[in-house]
Coordinates of C-alpha atoms in Angstrom, one line a residue:
X310 CA -1.3 44.9 -12.5
X311 CA 0.2 44.0 -15.8
X312 CA 2.8 41.2 -15.6
X313 CA 5.4 39.7 -17.9
X314 CA 5.9 35.9 -17.7
X315 CA 9.2 34.1 -18.2
X316 CA 8.8 30.4 -19.0
X317 CA 11.4 27.6 -19.3
X318 CA 10.2 24.3 -20.7
X319 CA 12.1 21.7 -18.7
X320 CA 10.6 18.4 -19.8
X321 CA 8.3 16.7 -22.2
X322 CA 7.4 13.0 -22.6
X323 CA 4.9 10.9 -24.6
X324 CA 2.7 7.9 -24.0
X325 CA 0.0 8.7 -21.4
X326 CA -2.5 6.1 -20.4
X327 CA -4.3 8.0 -17.7
X328 CA -8.1 8.0 -17.8
X329 CA -8.7 10.9 -15.4
X330 CA -7.2 14.4 -15.5
X331 CA -3.7 14.3 -13.9
X332 CA -2.5 16.6 -11.1
X333 CA -1.5 19.9 -12.6
X334 CA 1.7 20.0 -10.6
X335 CA 2.9 16.4 -10.9
X336 CA 4.5 15.3 -14.2
X337 CA 4.8 11.8 -12.8
X338 CA 1.0 11.4 -12.7
X339 CA 0.9 11.2 -16.5
X340 CA 4.1 11.0 -18.6
X341 CA 2.6 12.6 -21.7
X342 CA 2.5 16.0 -19.9
X343 CA 4.8 18.9 -20.8
X344 CA 6.1 20.6 -17.7
X345 CA 6.4 24.4 -17.7
X346 CA 8.3 26.2 -15.0
X347 CA 8.7 29.9 -14.8
X348 CA 8.4 33.1 -12.8
X349 CA 5.9 35.9 -13.0
X350 CA 7.5 39.4 -12.5
X351 CA 6.0 42.9 -12.7
X352 CA 6.3 44.6 -16.0
X353 CA 7.9 47.8 -14.7
X354 CA 10.0 47.0 -11.6
X355 CA 10.7 43.3 -12.3
X356 CA 9.4 42.4 -8.8
X357 CA 8.1 38.9 -8.4
X358 CA 4.2 38.6 -8.3
X359 CA 3.0 36.2 -5.6
X360 CA -0.4 34.6 -5.8
X361 CA -0.9 35.2 -9.5
X362 CA -3.1 32.6 -11.3
X363 CA -1.2 30.9 -14.2
X364 CA -3.0 28.9 -16.8
X365 CA -1.4 26.9 -19.6
X366 CA -2.2 27.6 -23.2
X367 CA -1.2 25.9 -26.5
X368 CA -2.5 24.6 -29.8
X369 CA -5.1 27.3 -29.9
X370 CA -6.7 26.5 -26.6
X371 CA -6.6 27.4 -22.9
X372 CA -6.2 24.3 -20.7
X373 CA -8.4 24.1 -17.6
X374 CA -5.6 23.5 -15.2
X375 CA -4.3 26.4 -13.3
X376 CA -1.7 27.0 -10.6
X377 CA -0.9 29.9 -8.3
X378 CA 2.6 31.5 -8.0
X379 CA 4.5 31.1 -4.8
X380 CA 5.9 34.0 -2.7
X381 CA 8.8 34.4 -5.2
X382 CA 6.5 34.5 -8.2
X383 CA 7.5 31.0 -9.3
X384 CA 5.2 28.4 -10.8
X385 CA 5.2 24.9 -12.2
X386 CA 2.4 23.5 -14.3
X387 CA 2.0 20.2 -16.3
X388 CA -0.4 19.8 -19.1
X389 CA -0.6 18.1 -22.5
X390 CA 0.8 20.0 -25.5
X391 CA 1.2 23.3 -23.8
X392 CA 3.8 25.7 -25.0
X393 CA 2.9 28.9 -23.2
X394 CA 1.1 30.3 -20.2
X395 CA -1.2 33.2 -19.5
X396 CA -1.4 35.1 -16.2
X397 CA -4.7 36.2 -14.8

């Protein structure tokens, strides 16, 4: 299924001192993360796509952290320097 992704960047901070990879869903785990929230909807009907895998991208790379959309197609992911997402 092809999908379109709508993303809203809701927060960004700087100054992380974490030594281990932070939780992909918790921006408080590392304040230098950029939090992306959005919804995955079907390209034709605009119907939410549940259980889609969402991976953050940015600065020419794909980050290793992924999240899965909920029943309404919504997702929240936190990674450094991300400005886009990719649906798999």
